[in-house]
Each structure stands twice: as C-alpha cells, then as structure tokens.
Amino acid sequence: MARLSLLLTFAAAMPAAMLATLPVGVLAQTAPGQPAPPQTSPVPTFPATTAPAPNKPAEAAQKPTSAPAVSAAPLTPGKPARAPYLSDAQAPDTVAILGAPPRGQSAAEAADKAAFVATRALKGTPRWALATTDVADGASAILDDFACVIGQRIEQSRAPALMTLMERARLDIAHATRAPKLHYRRLRPFVGNDAEICVVRTSELGNAFSFPSSHATQSWTYAAIMAALMPEKATQFFVRARSYGESRIVCGLHWASDIEAGRTAGSAVFAALQGDATFRADLEKARVELGKLLASGGAAPDQAVCAREDAAAREPIL
C-alpha cells in the first residue's frame, strides 16, 4: 500500500505535458539480439491499454527479439514437446483467478503508468543491465539465474530429471498465461510511445499481450519448484524470482500489475501441480538427482553477477 501511495503521488505530480499525445518516432535499426538504441521521447503517454479483438487472434510468426513466447521454444530442440502435467480439466482457470487488469482512470492504472514513467530513469544503471540480462526466459535460463541461490551452476546435461520436471511444468505455465493474455488483450506499456525499453522493438513483441507476465509466471512457478527441492533456500529463490519479475517493469515491457498477476498465476499453477501424481513422482526424482549433483560439487557462480542480483533484491525499483 505504501508503494501504491507513492506511485499515485508521483502520477498526480506529473505535468500536463506528460499527458499530451506523442507520435511514435522512427526507431534506429539495431542488430538482432542487441539492446535497443537510445530513443527520443522522454515523456511517454498511453493509448487505450486493451487491444480491439480481431476476427482471429494473431500469432507471432517468429520469435520476438526480446525472448520467445513461453510455449514457443522447447528446452531441448529437436525433441517433441512433452505433454503438460495438467489436463484442461485440471488446469487452473487463470482468467477467473486473475480477474481483469487495471483499466480506465482507476487508481491502479495510474500507479502502473507512474511506475513505467519512473523506471525509465534507470537506463544506464546496474539495475537496467540486470533487467536486460533477465530478458532470457525458459527453464534453462531461469535455472541458470538461480545459480547464486543454489551456490553452484547446475550442469544441465547431468540433470535430466530436473530439466524434465521444469520443461513439462513450462507447458502448464504456458497454458496458464495464454488464456488471460488472449481474453484481456492488454497492450504493453511501450506501445504508442517512444519511451526507452531495454530490448529492440519488434512488431511481434508489440503484438504480444501483456497480462499476465509470462516471465513473472515462469520465475514464480520455478521458484516454488526449487523451494520444494531445497526448502532451506526457499526465501532466496522467491527473492530472486521477485527481482526477475521486476526486471520486466524496469525494461518497460510490462506494467507492474502484470507482474503481480504473474506471481498469482504461478502460485495457482504450482498448487495444482502438487495434486498430480506424476508431477510429485518427477519432483522426487529431481530431488534425489539434485542432491547428488550438489554433493559432487560444481562450478561456482560468477560472484560479480551474484553481487548485482543481491543489490537488486535490496534496492526497490521505485
């Protein structure tokens, strides 16, 4: 509540010029995979935050430059995707659970817009650099992001049970995020303005809906899985997952309420997964495997990276 009050105060203090409509500028060309170049508009404004429903939902033809869609990139290329753990009947109804995102002239939407404007000032800081690194998603990337919590880097080729568990759960995460994205059709905060974001703008990214954040849903679900495997480090896993989700706000790719919704969706997915016998069996296999890997030792994580992650966890983005 204190953070929301701070954001509303910030929104109320913004000059009227910030609310004037600005045209979308011409973007400089950037090589794929590189951070976006500096852009020209320091004062973003916002069109309607919900896209009109087309006759047929548009699907991205290619992976967006920022990161592939949660269901688009299997962890092990060349192998057929495994089935999710949960059937359609078992999967949580995240449209009903999450409810509608903020809209109109609500206090929550004002807070979202204020957070987007405020975090543009983070460009060039270590927090912006971490947010850019956190663009990578999926089971493999997020497990690597957990290396500082685990205390060593997991050689994923030696962890087939763990990677199978996370890859299958990834399909359940995709199911949980897809329905509300298509149902609510919320636009991303950078659409309709030239504000700085930490990745190259692409039409695929701009057309991918914002609510809930797939990155936040993934990180929260995977944190819950890792906390179940290493309960002595549960707090640290969720702290890292929180900052990973907040990186999407820093990058300008999601509204703050998208991240909160992602955490809720991730919690619902993990709760449902615990009721599945196959998931529980795979969780136990991964627990045994991970214990052996930790006992045998592994490469230490980069301590500079760990320090940067620790600083991000201790310093609020707003």
Short mmCIF file of C-alpha atoms in Angstrom, two decimals:
data_model
loop_
_atom_site.label_atom_id
_atom_site.label_comp_id
_atom_site.label_asym_id
_atom_site.label_seq_id
_atom_site.Cartn_x
_atom_site.Cartn_y
_atom_site.Cartn_z
CA MET A 1 0.00 0.00 0.00
CA ALA A 2 2.87 2.40 0.74
CA ARG A 3 4.34 1.77 -2.70
CA LEU A 4 0.96 2.32 -4.36
CA SER A 5 0.52 5.63 -2.49
CA LEU A 6 3.99 6.73 -3.60
CA LEU A 7 3.17 5.95 -7.21
CA LEU A 8 -0.15 7.77 -7.07
CA THR A 9 1.60 10.82 -5.63
CA PHE A 10 4.09 10.65 -8.49
CA ALA A 11 1.27 10.37 -11.03
CA ALA A 12 -0.56 13.33 -9.57
CA ALA A 13 2.60 15.44 -9.74
CA MET A 14 3.27 14.78 -13.43
CA PRO A 15 2.83 17.94 -15.52
CA ALA A 16 0.05 18.14 -18.04
CA ALA A 17 2.60 17.93 -20.86
CA MET A 18 3.15 14.31 -19.95
CA LEU A 19 -0.43 13.57 -20.82
CA ALA A 20 -0.27 15.08 -24.30
CA THR A 21 -0.34 12.61 -27.15
CA LEU A 22 3.03 11.96 -28.75
CA PRO A 23 3.56 10.32 -32.15
CA VAL A 24 5.54 7.14 -32.40
CA GLY A 25 9.03 8.10 -33.63
CA VAL A 26 11.20 6.42 -36.18
CA LEU A 27 13.35 3.82 -34.46
CA ALA A 28 17.00 3.30 -35.28
CA GLN A 29 17.95 -0.05 -36.74
CA THR A 30 19.73 -2.38 -34.35
CA ALA A 31 21.26 -5.80 -34.87
CA PRO A 32 19.06 -8.64 -33.60
CA GLY A 33 19.73 -9.60 -30.01
CA GLN A 34 21.33 -6.23 -29.12
CA PRO A 35 19.85 -3.71 -26.66
CA ALA A 36 17.70 -1.02 -28.21
CA PRO A 37 19.48 2.23 -29.14
CA PRO A 38 18.61 5.46 -27.34
CA GLN A 39 15.28 6.86 -28.46
CA THR A 40 13.97 10.36 -28.48
CA SER A 41 10.83 10.73 -26.43
CA PRO A 42 11.49 11.32 -22.70
CA VAL A 43 7.81 11.65 -21.85
CA PRO A 44 5.62 8.68 -22.77
CA THR A 45 1.88 8.84 -22.99
CA PHE A 46 -0.52 5.99 -23.24
CA PRO A 47 -3.23 4.95 -25.68
CA ALA A 48 -6.02 2.62 -24.65
CA THR A 49 -4.40 -0.31 -22.86
CA THR A 50 -6.63 -3.01 -24.33
CA ALA A 51 -6.37 -4.03 -27.97
CA PRO A 52 -9.53 -4.41 -30.05
CA ALA A 53 -10.40 -8.03 -30.66
CA PRO A 54 -9.56 -9.09 -34.24
CA ASN A 55 -11.53 -11.66 -36.18
CA LYS A 56 -8.83 -14.17 -35.29
CA PRO A 57 -6.06 -13.84 -32.68
CA ALA A 58 -2.75 -13.02 -34.35
CA GLU A 59 0.11 -15.41 -33.68
CA ALA A 60 3.72 -14.25 -33.84
CA ALA A 61 5.31 -15.62 -36.99
CA GLN A 62 8.78 -15.63 -35.47
CA LYS A 63 10.34 -15.45 -32.05
CA PRO A 64 10.38 -11.86 -30.77
CA THR A 65 13.84 -10.36 -30.36
CA SER A 66 13.34 -9.93 -26.63
CA ALA A 67 12.53 -13.56 -25.80
CA PRO A 68 10.47 -16.39 -27.28
CA ALA A 69 6.91 -16.88 -26.17
CA VAL A 70 6.69 -19.15 -23.16
CA SER A 71 5.34 -22.04 -25.22
CA ALA A 72 7.35 -21.42 -28.38
CA ALA A 73 10.82 -22.68 -27.50
CA PRO A 74 11.20 -26.23 -26.18
CA LEU A 75 14.09 -26.69 -23.80
CA THR A 76 15.66 -29.44 -25.90
CA PRO A 77 15.45 -28.52 -29.61
CA GLY A 78 14.80 -31.41 -31.95
CA LYS A 79 12.75 -33.39 -29.44
CA PRO A 80 8.96 -33.40 -29.48
CA ALA A 81 7.33 -31.32 -26.75
CA ARG A 82 6.18 -33.32 -23.78
CA ALA A 83 2.58 -33.11 -22.62
CA PRO A 84 1.85 -30.82 -19.67
CA TYR A 85 1.20 -32.41 -16.32
CA LEU A 86 -2.30 -30.99 -16.04
CA SER A 87 -5.22 -31.74 -18.32
CA ASP A 88 -7.51 -28.93 -19.41
CA ALA A 89 -9.94 -30.03 -16.71
CA GLN A 90 -7.23 -29.94 -14.02
CA ALA A 91 -5.54 -26.69 -15.05
CA PRO A 92 -6.48 -23.63 -13.01
CA ASP A 93 -8.77 -21.13 -14.76
CA THR A 94 -6.45 -18.14 -14.62
CA VAL A 95 -8.92 -15.86 -16.42
CA ALA A 96 -11.26 -16.28 -13.45
CA ILE A 97 -8.49 -16.30 -10.82
CA LEU A 98 -6.75 -13.13 -12.00
CA GLY A 99 -9.75 -11.04 -12.94
CA ALA A 100 -9.42 -8.07 -15.27
CA PRO A 101 -6.27 -5.91 -15.33
CA PRO A 102 -6.48 -2.24 -14.30
CA ARG A 103 -8.20 -0.07 -16.85
CA GLY A 104 -9.83 3.28 -17.43
CA GLN A 105 -8.98 6.03 -14.99
CA SER A 106 -8.56 3.72 -11.99
CA ALA A 107 -6.02 4.32 -9.25
CA ALA A 108 -4.36 1.02 -10.14
CA GLU A 109 -3.86 2.03 -13.76
CA ALA A 110 -2.49 5.42 -12.68
CA ALA A 111 0.02 3.57 -10.49
CA ASP A 112 1.01 1.33 -13.40
CA LYS A 113 1.64 4.34 -15.65
CA ALA A 114 3.59 6.18 -12.96
CA ALA A 115 5.79 3.11 -12.42
CA PHE A 116 6.53 2.90 -16.14
CA VAL A 117 7.50 6.57 -16.34
CA ALA A 118 9.63 6.44 -13.17
CA THR A 119 11.61 3.37 -14.17
CA ARG A 120 12.74 4.91 -17.49
CA ALA A 121 15.25 6.82 -15.36
CA LEU A 122 17.03 3.52 -14.58
CA LYS A 123 18.57 3.30 -18.05
CA GLY A 124 22.34 3.07 -17.75
CA THR A 125 22.29 1.76 -14.18
CA PRO A 126 23.33 -1.71 -12.95
CA ARG A 127 19.63 -2.46 -12.39
CA TRP A 128 18.91 -1.80 -16.07
CA ALA A 129 21.81 -4.10 -17.00
CA LEU A 130 20.39 -6.89 -14.84
CA ALA A 131 16.94 -6.38 -16.33
CA THR A 132 18.42 -6.73 -19.80
CA THR A 133 20.13 -9.97 -18.77
CA ASP A 134 16.84 -11.19 -17.29
CA VAL A 135 15.17 -10.96 -20.71
CA ALA A 136 16.27 -14.57 -21.31
CA ASP A 137 13.50 -16.90 -20.21
CA GLY A 138 12.62 -20.58 -20.09
CA ALA A 139 13.62 -23.38 -17.74
CA SER A 140 17.27 -23.41 -18.77
CA ALA A 141 17.77 -19.66 -18.43
CA ILE A 142 15.93 -19.34 -15.13
CA LEU A 143 17.76 -22.30 -13.60
CA ASP A 144 20.98 -20.53 -14.54
CA ASP A 145 19.60 -17.37 -12.89
CA PHE A 146 19.15 -19.39 -9.70
CA ALA A 147 22.84 -20.38 -9.61
CA CYS A 148 23.71 -17.79 -6.95
CA VAL A 149 20.93 -19.14 -4.72
CA ILE A 150 21.87 -22.77 -5.31
CA GLY A 151 25.53 -21.99 -4.69
CA GLN A 152 26.78 -23.56 -7.89
CA ARG A 153 25.94 -23.75 -11.54
CA ILE A 154 23.95 -26.85 -12.45
CA GLU A 155 25.36 -28.66 -15.46
CA GLN A 156 22.02 -29.28 -17.07
CA SER A 157 23.17 -32.24 -19.16
CA ARG A 158 23.77 -34.03 -15.85
CA ALA A 159 20.30 -33.16 -14.54
CA PRO A 160 17.83 -34.87 -16.87
CA ALA A 161 15.23 -35.45 -14.15
CA LEU A 162 15.30 -31.81 -13.06
CA MET A 163 15.15 -30.50 -16.62
CA THR A 164 12.30 -32.87 -17.50
CA LEU A 165 10.37 -31.63 -14.47
CA MET A 166 10.88 -27.99 -15.40
CA GLU A 167 10.26 -28.45 -19.10
CA ARG A 168 6.95 -30.20 -18.53
CA ALA A 169 5.90 -27.61 -15.99
CA ARG A 170 6.73 -24.96 -18.60
CA LEU A 171 3.85 -26.25 -20.71
CA ASP A 172 1.48 -25.85 -17.76
CA ILE A 173 2.79 -22.30 -17.29
CA ALA A 174 2.13 -21.56 -20.96
CA HIS A 175 -1.44 -22.78 -20.58
CA ALA A 176 -1.93 -20.55 -17.54
CA THR A 177 -0.71 -17.38 -19.27
CA ARG A 178 -2.17 -17.89 -22.73
CA ALA A 179 -5.86 -17.69 -21.83
CA PRO A 180 -5.80 -14.38 -19.90
CA LYS A 181 -3.49 -12.79 -22.46
CA LEU A 182 -5.96 -13.53 -25.24
CA HIS A 183 -9.01 -12.81 -23.10
CA TYR A 184 -7.96 -9.41 -21.74
CA ARG A 185 -5.72 -8.34 -24.67
CA ARG A 186 -3.83 -5.78 -22.61
CA LEU A 187 -1.26 -3.74 -24.53
CA ARG A 188 2.31 -3.40 -23.31
CA PRO A 189 3.35 -0.07 -21.77
CA PHE A 190 5.71 0.94 -24.60
CA VAL A 191 3.02 0.65 -27.30
CA GLY A 192 2.08 4.06 -28.68
CA ASN A 193 5.11 5.97 -27.36
CA ASP A 194 8.87 6.21 -27.91
CA ALA A 195 9.96 5.65 -24.33
CA GLU A 196 13.18 3.77 -23.65
CA ILE A 197 12.95 -0.02 -23.31
CA CYS A 198 15.80 -2.46 -22.80
CA VAL A 199 15.30 -4.53 -25.96
CA VAL A 200 14.83 -3.91 -29.65
CA ARG A 201 11.23 -3.06 -30.53
CA THR A 202 9.63 -5.56 -32.87
CA SER A 203 6.12 -5.95 -34.20
CA GLU A 204 5.98 -9.42 -32.66
CA LEU A 205 6.78 -8.05 -29.22
CA GLY A 206 4.37 -5.15 -29.61
CA ASN A 207 1.59 -7.51 -30.63
CA ALA A 208 2.19 -9.91 -27.72
CA PHE A 209 -0.24 -9.12 -24.95
CA SER A 210 0.91 -8.01 -21.53
CA PHE A 211 -1.34 -9.51 -18.84
CA PRO A 212 -0.13 -11.56 -17.06
CA SER A 213 3.65 -11.53 -17.48
CA SER A 214 4.86 -14.90 -18.73
CA HIS A 215 8.33 -14.18 -17.33
CA ALA A 216 6.94 -13.46 -13.87
CA THR A 217 4.72 -16.56 -14.01
CA GLN A 218 7.65 -18.74 -15.01
CA SER A 219 10.04 -17.41 -12.39
CA TRP A 220 7.48 -17.71 -9.59
CA THR A 221 6.50 -21.27 -10.56
CA TYR A 222 10.12 -22.35 -10.90
CA ALA A 223 10.97 -20.70 -7.58
CA ALA A 224 8.22 -22.76 -5.96
CA ILE A 225 9.58 -25.94 -7.56
CA MET A 226 13.14 -25.19 -6.46
CA ALA A 227 11.93 -24.26 -2.97
CA ALA A 228 10.26 -27.66 -2.74
CA LEU A 229 13.56 -29.29 -3.75
CA MET A 230 15.72 -27.10 -1.48
CA PRO A 231 13.38 -25.81 1.27
CA GLU A 232 16.29 -24.39 3.25
CA LYS A 233 16.69 -21.82 0.45
CA ALA A 234 13.02 -21.12 -0.24
CA THR A 235 13.28 -17.46 0.74
CA GLN A 236 16.24 -16.83 -1.56
CA PHE A 237 14.54 -18.49 -4.54
CA PHE A 238 11.46 -16.31 -4.17
CA VAL A 239 13.53 -13.17 -3.65
CA ARG A 240 15.37 -13.85 -6.91
CA ALA A 241 12.08 -14.62 -8.66
CA ARG A 242 10.67 -11.32 -7.41
CA SER A 243 13.56 -9.30 -8.82
CA TYR A 244 13.42 -11.30 -12.07
CA GLY A 245 9.78 -10.32 -12.46
CA GLU A 246 10.51 -6.70 -11.54
CA SER A 247 13.08 -6.65 -14.34
CA ARG A 248 10.15 -6.65 -16.76
CA ILE A 249 8.97 -3.36 -15.24
CA VAL A 250 12.50 -1.93 -15.44
CA CYS A 251 12.74 -2.98 -19.08
CA GLY A 252 9.45 -1.24 -19.86
CA LEU A 253 7.95 -4.45 -21.21
CA HIS A 254 5.24 -4.95 -18.59
CA TRP A 255 3.03 -2.98 -16.26
CA ALA A 256 3.61 -3.56 -12.55
CA SER A 257 0.19 -5.21 -12.21
CA ASP A 258 1.18 -7.72 -14.93
CA ILE A 259 3.98 -8.89 -12.64
CA GLU A 260 1.69 -9.24 -9.64
CA ALA A 261 -0.72 -11.25 -11.78
CA GLY A 262 2.14 -13.47 -12.93
CA ARG A 263 3.02 -14.32 -9.35
CA THR A 264 -0.60 -15.20 -8.62
CA ALA A 265 -0.79 -17.35 -11.75
CA GLY A 266 2.46 -19.09 -10.85
CA SER A 267 1.19 -19.86 -7.36
CA ALA A 268 -2.01 -21.32 -8.82
CA VAL A 269 -0.06 -23.47 -11.27
CA PHE A 270 2.22 -24.87 -8.57
CA ALA A 271 -0.69 -25.58 -6.25
CA ALA A 272 -2.45 -27.54 -9.00
CA LEU A 273 0.73 -29.39 -9.95
CA GLN A 274 1.10 -30.72 -6.41
CA GLY A 275 -2.15 -32.59 -6.87
CA ASP A 276 -0.79 -34.51 -9.86
CA ALA A 277 0.79 -37.87 -9.02
CA THR A 278 3.18 -37.80 -11.99
CA PHE A 279 4.44 -34.35 -11.03
CA ARG A 280 5.04 -35.49 -7.46
CA ALA A 281 6.95 -38.55 -8.70
CA ASP A 282 9.08 -36.42 -11.02
CA LEU A 283 9.69 -33.95 -8.19
CA GLU A 284 11.11 -36.75 -6.04
CA LYS A 285 13.35 -37.94 -8.88
CA ALA A 286 14.65 -34.41 -9.29
CA ARG A 287 15.22 -34.11 -5.52
CA VAL A 288 17.44 -37.21 -5.47
CA GLU A 289 19.30 -36.13 -8.60
CA LEU A 290 19.87 -32.59 -7.34
CA GLY A 291 21.15 -33.87 -4.01
CA LYS A 292 23.80 -35.96 -5.79
CA LEU A 293 24.83 -33.05 -8.01
CA LEU A 294 25.22 -30.72 -5.04
CA ALA A 295 27.21 -33.32 -3.13
CA SER A 296 29.61 -33.81 -6.03
CA GLY A 297 30.19 -30.07 -6.41
CA GLY A 298 30.10 -27.88 -9.46
CA ALA A 299 31.28 -24.62 -10.96
CA ALA A 300 30.83 -21.62 -8.71
CA PRO A 301 28.56 -18.84 -9.99
CA ASP A 302 30.08 -15.54 -11.07
CA GLN A 303 30.40 -13.54 -7.86
CA ALA A 304 30.01 -10.23 -9.69
CA VAL A 305 26.67 -11.44 -11.01
CA CYS A 306 25.66 -12.59 -7.53
CA ALA A 307 26.55 -9.18 -6.10
CA ARG A 308 24.46 -7.44 -8.74
CA GLU A 309 21.49 -9.73 -8.04
CA ASP A 310 21.84 -9.13 -4.30
CA ALA A 311 21.88 -5.37 -4.81
CA ALA A 312 18.76 -5.57 -6.99
CA ALA A 313 16.95 -7.55 -4.29
CA ARG A 314 17.79 -4.97 -1.63
CA GLU A 315 17.02 -1.83 -3.63
CA PRO A 316 13.38 -1.22 -4.63
CA ILE A 317 12.92 -0.21 -8.26
CA LEU A 318 10.51 2.57 -7.25
#
